[in-house]
Every structure is written in structure tokens, then in C-alpha cells.
Amino acid sequence: MTTDVSPADPQLARWQRFRKSRNEALASDYGWLTLTSFQWLADSPAAVELVPGLWSTDGTTAFLTATAADGLTLVDGGAPVEGTISADLADEQSLMWVQFGGADGHQVVVELAMRANKYAIRTRDSASPVFTGFDGVPTFDYRPDLVIEARFIPYPAPVEVPIGTANPLVDGVHRSVGELVFRLPGQEHECRLQAEEEKLGALTVTFHDETNGLTTDEWRKVSTARPRPDGTVVLDFNRAINYPSAFTPYGTCPMPVKNNSLDYRIEAGEKQPFA
């Protein structure tokens, strides 16, 4: 990654600030780099790997039964868990529910999650070597030619497209709100990528390109600001980032929709984190 910034190159400076913020976010406590397991809950109380207590679900509610000797406490407030507690989530919701271990009692945080309308737990361990050994995501050098002006063509109404995810047991839905249309350097034909809408009208595109599986993960995503009144938007592939599933096998990250593939090597943005 380029490290020297000239005051005459504000675009590069902005990208480097973006990279610094991105790496700091990944290195946050109990973030994606700390995931160490993903386990579905059974329909009767049962032990699970890496976590004390007995866990179960009746399909609507998740239950945890523990004793004082298990050393579990609630993440919210720190009260010890003794007896049976329960929680209800909607699909795609998550709850940092209980914690245990370590000198301070919260080395491991247990996340309760509802995925594909089923309950699961994920462990987030602050001693995970992926987390403790993290020193930033490798990237391609900055490419000003891959900062591209695109035009956004909205659909009359959002279209829900079924997709796969990083977990083969979890199906996903891409809520396509329109297409970004643009040309890549050296190509005459137009590219079209379906986008989802985020907060404040920003757009996110999940895409494949010809670097996938070689120098980059199997898919990446890039976000833009809200389109201008004339429908144009800056699509900066230098800001293409990995989904959490590039760092951990315990993610349920969405795959691109079928047509979001570029016949081009997007040699910009984040590379495979463990190449």
C-alpha cells in the first residue's frame, strides 16, 4: 500500500484515511475477526462446543440454562446467569447475549443469532489468533483510473432477488433498488451492477470479478454516496472491501446476485486477507 501522501493528491489522502478507519473498525473488540464458531441450537437442552451451559430453542424463543459454576454473565449489565433465561429475535437479528472466561470474565462473548428463521450462536473470542495477529488488510496500490463515474438507474420498485450466502444452510435475499451503469478502463461495452440501498440513500454493490480466488476473495462489495440529483455517482473500486466471510468461516455473508459479475480484473481495493 502506498504510504507517502502529497498535499497535491487529496484523492489519495482521502483513500488512506478510509483505509485507516477500515482497519481500525476490523480491529475493534468482539468484531468479525474474533469469531470462533457457529452452531445451530437443538430443540431440547444440550451442550454446545466452546460454551458452558445448556442451549435450546422451541423455534420461536432461545433458551440458556446455566449454574453459577458455569461462570456466565449477561453482556448487558453483567448479572450472573443462574437458572434459565430466554430471548426472542426476528430473522437476521443478533444479540450479544452472554460472556465468560478470562481474568475479567468476558474473554468470550456469545452472540445469539436468528438466521434462515433458525436460532444459532456464535462465539467471539478476544484471544482468537486471527484477531490478535491482525495487522491490516492487504490492498492493491491506489488506482485513480478505477475511480469511475456511474449513473444510477432506479427500478420502479425494489426487487427482492433470492441469493446464496457464505453458509450453504442459509439463504439470503438481495433487495435490488436499481442498477449502476458504467464503463471500465479499456472497455467499450457498458457494465451494469444491481445495487442495494443503505442508510441515507447510499448504495452498495456486491460483485464478482476476474481476480476472485486468485488475488482477492470469492466476492467483494463497494459502497457509494447517495446519487446526485442527475443520477450520477462516483464508484470507487479502491474502496472495494471484503465481507467478514473472507476472514472467518463463521459468517453468513450475502453472495452477489447472478448478473453482478465483471469480465475484468478489478485490481483495486482489498486483497485476500491470508494470501
XYZ file of C-alpha atoms in Angstrom:
275
model
C 0.000 0.000 0.000
C 1.260 3.489 -0.807
C 2.143 5.393 2.389
C 3.518 8.770 1.293
C 0.842 11.361 0.623
C 1.410 14.592 -1.252
C -0.756 17.585 -0.317
C -1.388 17.873 -4.062
C -3.067 14.453 -4.104
C -6.177 14.845 -1.912
C -7.906 11.843 -3.514
C -5.112 9.540 -2.366
C -5.125 11.138 1.069
C -8.866 10.514 1.424
C -8.375 6.874 0.442
C -5.643 6.433 3.026
C -7.897 7.872 5.707
C -10.571 5.401 4.572
C -8.086 2.529 4.866
C -7.028 3.592 8.358
C -10.659 3.733 9.522
C -11.413 0.381 7.907
C -8.519 -1.386 9.654
C -9.399 0.211 12.985
C -13.005 -0.988 12.640
C -11.882 -4.555 11.921
C -9.607 -4.466 14.965
C -12.455 -3.470 17.314
C -13.266 -5.605 20.355
C -15.505 -8.604 19.589
C -15.688 -7.738 15.918
C -15.657 -10.098 12.948
C -12.041 -11.148 13.486
C -12.933 -12.703 16.851
C -15.474 -15.247 15.546
C -14.523 -18.816 16.511
C -17.709 -20.879 15.999
C -21.210 -21.001 14.528
C -23.635 -23.573 15.941
C -27.343 -24.198 15.445
C -29.428 -24.707 18.578
C -31.209 -28.016 19.167
C -34.877 -28.414 20.138
C -34.005 -29.786 23.588
C -31.398 -28.548 26.112
C -27.939 -29.673 25.033
C -24.301 -28.792 25.493
C -22.519 -26.981 22.660
C -18.854 -26.666 21.781
C -16.715 -23.954 23.391
C -19.539 -22.598 25.611
C -20.787 -23.715 29.054
C -24.464 -24.208 29.843
C -27.313 -25.992 28.083
C -28.797 -24.377 24.980
C -32.050 -24.953 23.068
C -34.907 -23.421 21.093
C -38.575 -24.122 20.539
C -38.384 -22.381 17.156
C -39.657 -19.065 18.475
C -37.531 -18.495 21.583
C -33.941 -19.377 22.508
C -33.156 -20.744 25.987
C -29.995 -20.986 28.070
C -29.784 -22.907 31.342
C -26.682 -22.373 33.466
C -25.359 -22.645 37.015
C -23.093 -20.274 38.908
C -20.201 -22.689 38.277
C -20.532 -22.081 34.516
C -19.314 -18.507 35.018
C -21.702 -16.966 32.512
C -22.823 -13.348 32.880
C -25.086 -11.135 30.812
C -23.306 -8.812 28.401
C -25.868 -6.143 29.207
C -25.312 -5.310 32.866
C -23.017 -8.177 33.866
C -25.518 -10.062 36.065
C -24.640 -13.751 36.600
C -26.715 -16.331 34.746
C -28.257 -18.884 37.114
C -31.241 -20.947 36.055
C -32.914 -20.497 32.668
C -33.015 -17.311 30.631
C -34.614 -16.737 27.222
C -34.537 -14.338 24.278
C -36.630 -13.765 21.147
C -35.187 -12.478 17.880
C -36.545 -11.790 14.414
C -34.848 -13.246 11.338
C -31.438 -11.646 10.654
C -31.272 -10.122 14.144
C -28.375 -10.717 16.543
C -27.858 -10.219 20.279
C -24.560 -10.133 22.163
C -26.112 -12.177 24.964
C -23.691 -13.690 27.496
C -19.968 -13.747 28.227
C -17.432 -15.827 30.143
C -13.750 -16.673 30.603
C -10.535 -14.779 31.092
C -9.397 -12.815 34.113
C -12.091 -10.179 33.570
C -14.910 -12.656 32.882
C -15.585 -11.578 29.317
C -12.890 -13.082 27.122
C -15.601 -14.816 25.100
C -18.873 -13.154 24.116
C -21.675 -15.417 22.891
C -23.829 -13.910 20.154
C -27.335 -15.239 19.699
C -28.434 -15.014 16.076
C -31.509 -15.813 14.017
C -30.571 -16.911 10.504
C -32.862 -18.562 7.955
C -35.523 -18.428 10.711
C -33.416 -20.708 12.936
C -31.509 -19.898 16.112
C -27.733 -20.200 16.271
C -24.929 -18.984 18.483
C -21.548 -17.591 17.508
C -18.586 -17.248 19.862
C -16.488 -14.094 19.732
C -13.160 -14.748 21.466
C -10.755 -11.881 22.169
C -7.912 -14.431 22.197
C -8.598 -15.544 18.603
C -5.277 -15.603 16.696
C -6.978 -14.024 13.680
C -7.760 -11.043 15.907
C -4.561 -10.852 17.952
C -2.386 -11.242 14.843
C -4.258 -8.702 12.715
C -2.062 -6.038 11.136
C -4.349 -4.592 8.476
C -5.897 -5.955 5.281
C -3.550 -6.135 2.275
C -4.670 -3.983 -0.656
C -3.729 -3.203 -4.212
C -1.948 0.090 -4.816
C -4.257 3.031 -5.329
C -5.713 3.150 -8.868
C -7.085 6.589 -9.850
C -8.352 5.103 -13.142
C -10.721 2.869 -11.165
C -12.499 5.847 -9.638
C -15.376 5.815 -12.115
C -18.425 7.973 -12.654
C -21.513 5.815 -12.997
C -25.165 6.591 -13.455
C -27.819 5.083 -11.268
C -30.984 3.809 -12.928
C -33.560 3.109 -10.208
C -36.200 0.424 -10.578
C -39.867 1.490 -10.287
C -39.925 -0.525 -7.042
C -37.306 -2.617 -5.205
C -36.958 -6.205 -6.439
C -36.182 -8.999 -3.976
C -33.780 -11.490 -5.569
C -33.017 -14.834 -3.834
C -29.282 -15.358 -3.308
C -26.923 -17.731 -1.558
C -24.663 -16.816 1.347
C -21.296 -17.886 2.719
C -23.151 -20.513 4.757
C -24.766 -23.120 2.449
C -27.546 -23.662 5.015
C -28.586 -20.004 4.995
C -30.410 -18.465 2.050
C -30.403 -14.722 1.506
C -32.321 -12.018 -0.326
C -30.834 -9.129 -2.309
C -33.175 -6.135 -2.313
C -32.204 -4.590 -5.629
C -33.231 -0.927 -5.925
C -31.679 -0.288 -9.351
C -28.551 -0.590 -11.469
C -25.258 1.253 -11.671
C -24.205 1.669 -15.315
C -20.577 2.492 -16.181
C -17.577 1.710 -18.372
C -14.311 0.277 -17.114
C -10.932 1.490 -18.430
C -10.141 -0.006 -21.839
C -13.620 -1.458 -22.376
C -16.196 -0.199 -24.855
C -19.247 -2.032 -23.516
C -21.239 -0.827 -20.550
C -21.320 -2.724 -17.271
C -24.432 -2.993 -15.134
C -24.454 -3.971 -11.488
C -27.500 -4.277 -9.260
C -27.342 -2.223 -6.073
C -28.920 -2.257 -2.640
C -29.830 0.909 -0.755
C -28.223 1.654 2.583
C -28.651 4.469 5.095
C -29.258 7.994 3.777
C -29.673 6.703 0.225
C -26.148 5.325 -0.152
C -25.731 2.330 -2.469
C -23.838 -0.937 -2.017
C -22.837 -3.298 -4.826
C -21.707 -6.877 -4.179
C -19.740 -8.200 -7.157
C -17.542 -10.859 -8.695
C -14.561 -10.042 -10.919
C -11.723 -11.958 -12.552
C -9.338 -11.555 -9.611
C -11.601 -13.645 -7.351
C -9.916 -16.743 -5.982
C -6.529 -15.522 -7.230
C -5.583 -12.287 -5.509
C -8.976 -11.463 -3.981
C -11.680 -13.312 -2.073
C -14.585 -15.012 -3.887
C -16.570 -11.750 -3.926
C -16.320 -8.216 -2.556
C -18.503 -5.152 -2.127
C -18.161 -1.438 -2.739
C -20.361 1.374 -1.460
C -21.106 4.795 -2.895
C -22.608 8.011 -1.634
C -26.205 8.862 -2.427
C -26.620 9.531 -6.172
C -26.607 13.170 -7.216
C -29.851 14.771 -8.459
C -28.848 13.920 -12.047
C -28.400 10.248 -11.100
C -24.601 10.181 -11.319
C -22.473 8.684 -8.588
C -18.763 8.020 -8.018
C -17.971 4.296 -7.996
C -14.519 3.994 -6.406
C -13.236 0.434 -6.674
C -10.273 1.381 -4.476
C -12.836 1.177 -1.680
C -13.851 -2.394 -2.505
C -13.762 -4.393 0.722
C -14.068 -7.981 1.845
C -17.092 -9.366 3.583
C -16.491 -10.890 7.041
C -16.595 -14.361 5.438
C -13.189 -13.603 3.899
C -11.721 -13.568 7.421
C -13.771 -16.290 9.122
C -15.691 -19.432 8.122
C -18.453 -18.452 10.543
C -20.043 -15.626 8.556
C -23.384 -15.730 6.729
C -22.465 -13.016 4.230
C -24.548 -12.488 1.061
C -23.249 -13.587 -2.317
C -23.674 -11.364 -5.392
C -26.815 -11.658 -7.479
C -26.341 -13.801 -10.580
C -25.541 -10.990 -13.020
C -23.196 -8.971 -10.792
C -20.038 -10.326 -12.433
C -17.435 -8.238 -14.242
C -15.319 -9.719 -17.055
C -12.441 -7.578 -15.828
C -9.640 -7.720 -13.294
C -10.552 -5.174 -10.628
C -7.042 -4.806 -9.231
C -8.069 -2.279 -6.626
C -9.301 -2.428 -3.065
C -8.791 -5.258 -0.633
C -6.961 -8.484 -1.427
C -7.324 -11.900 0.193
C -6.523 -11.332 3.859
C -4.483 -14.513 4.310
C -2.687 -14.882 0.988
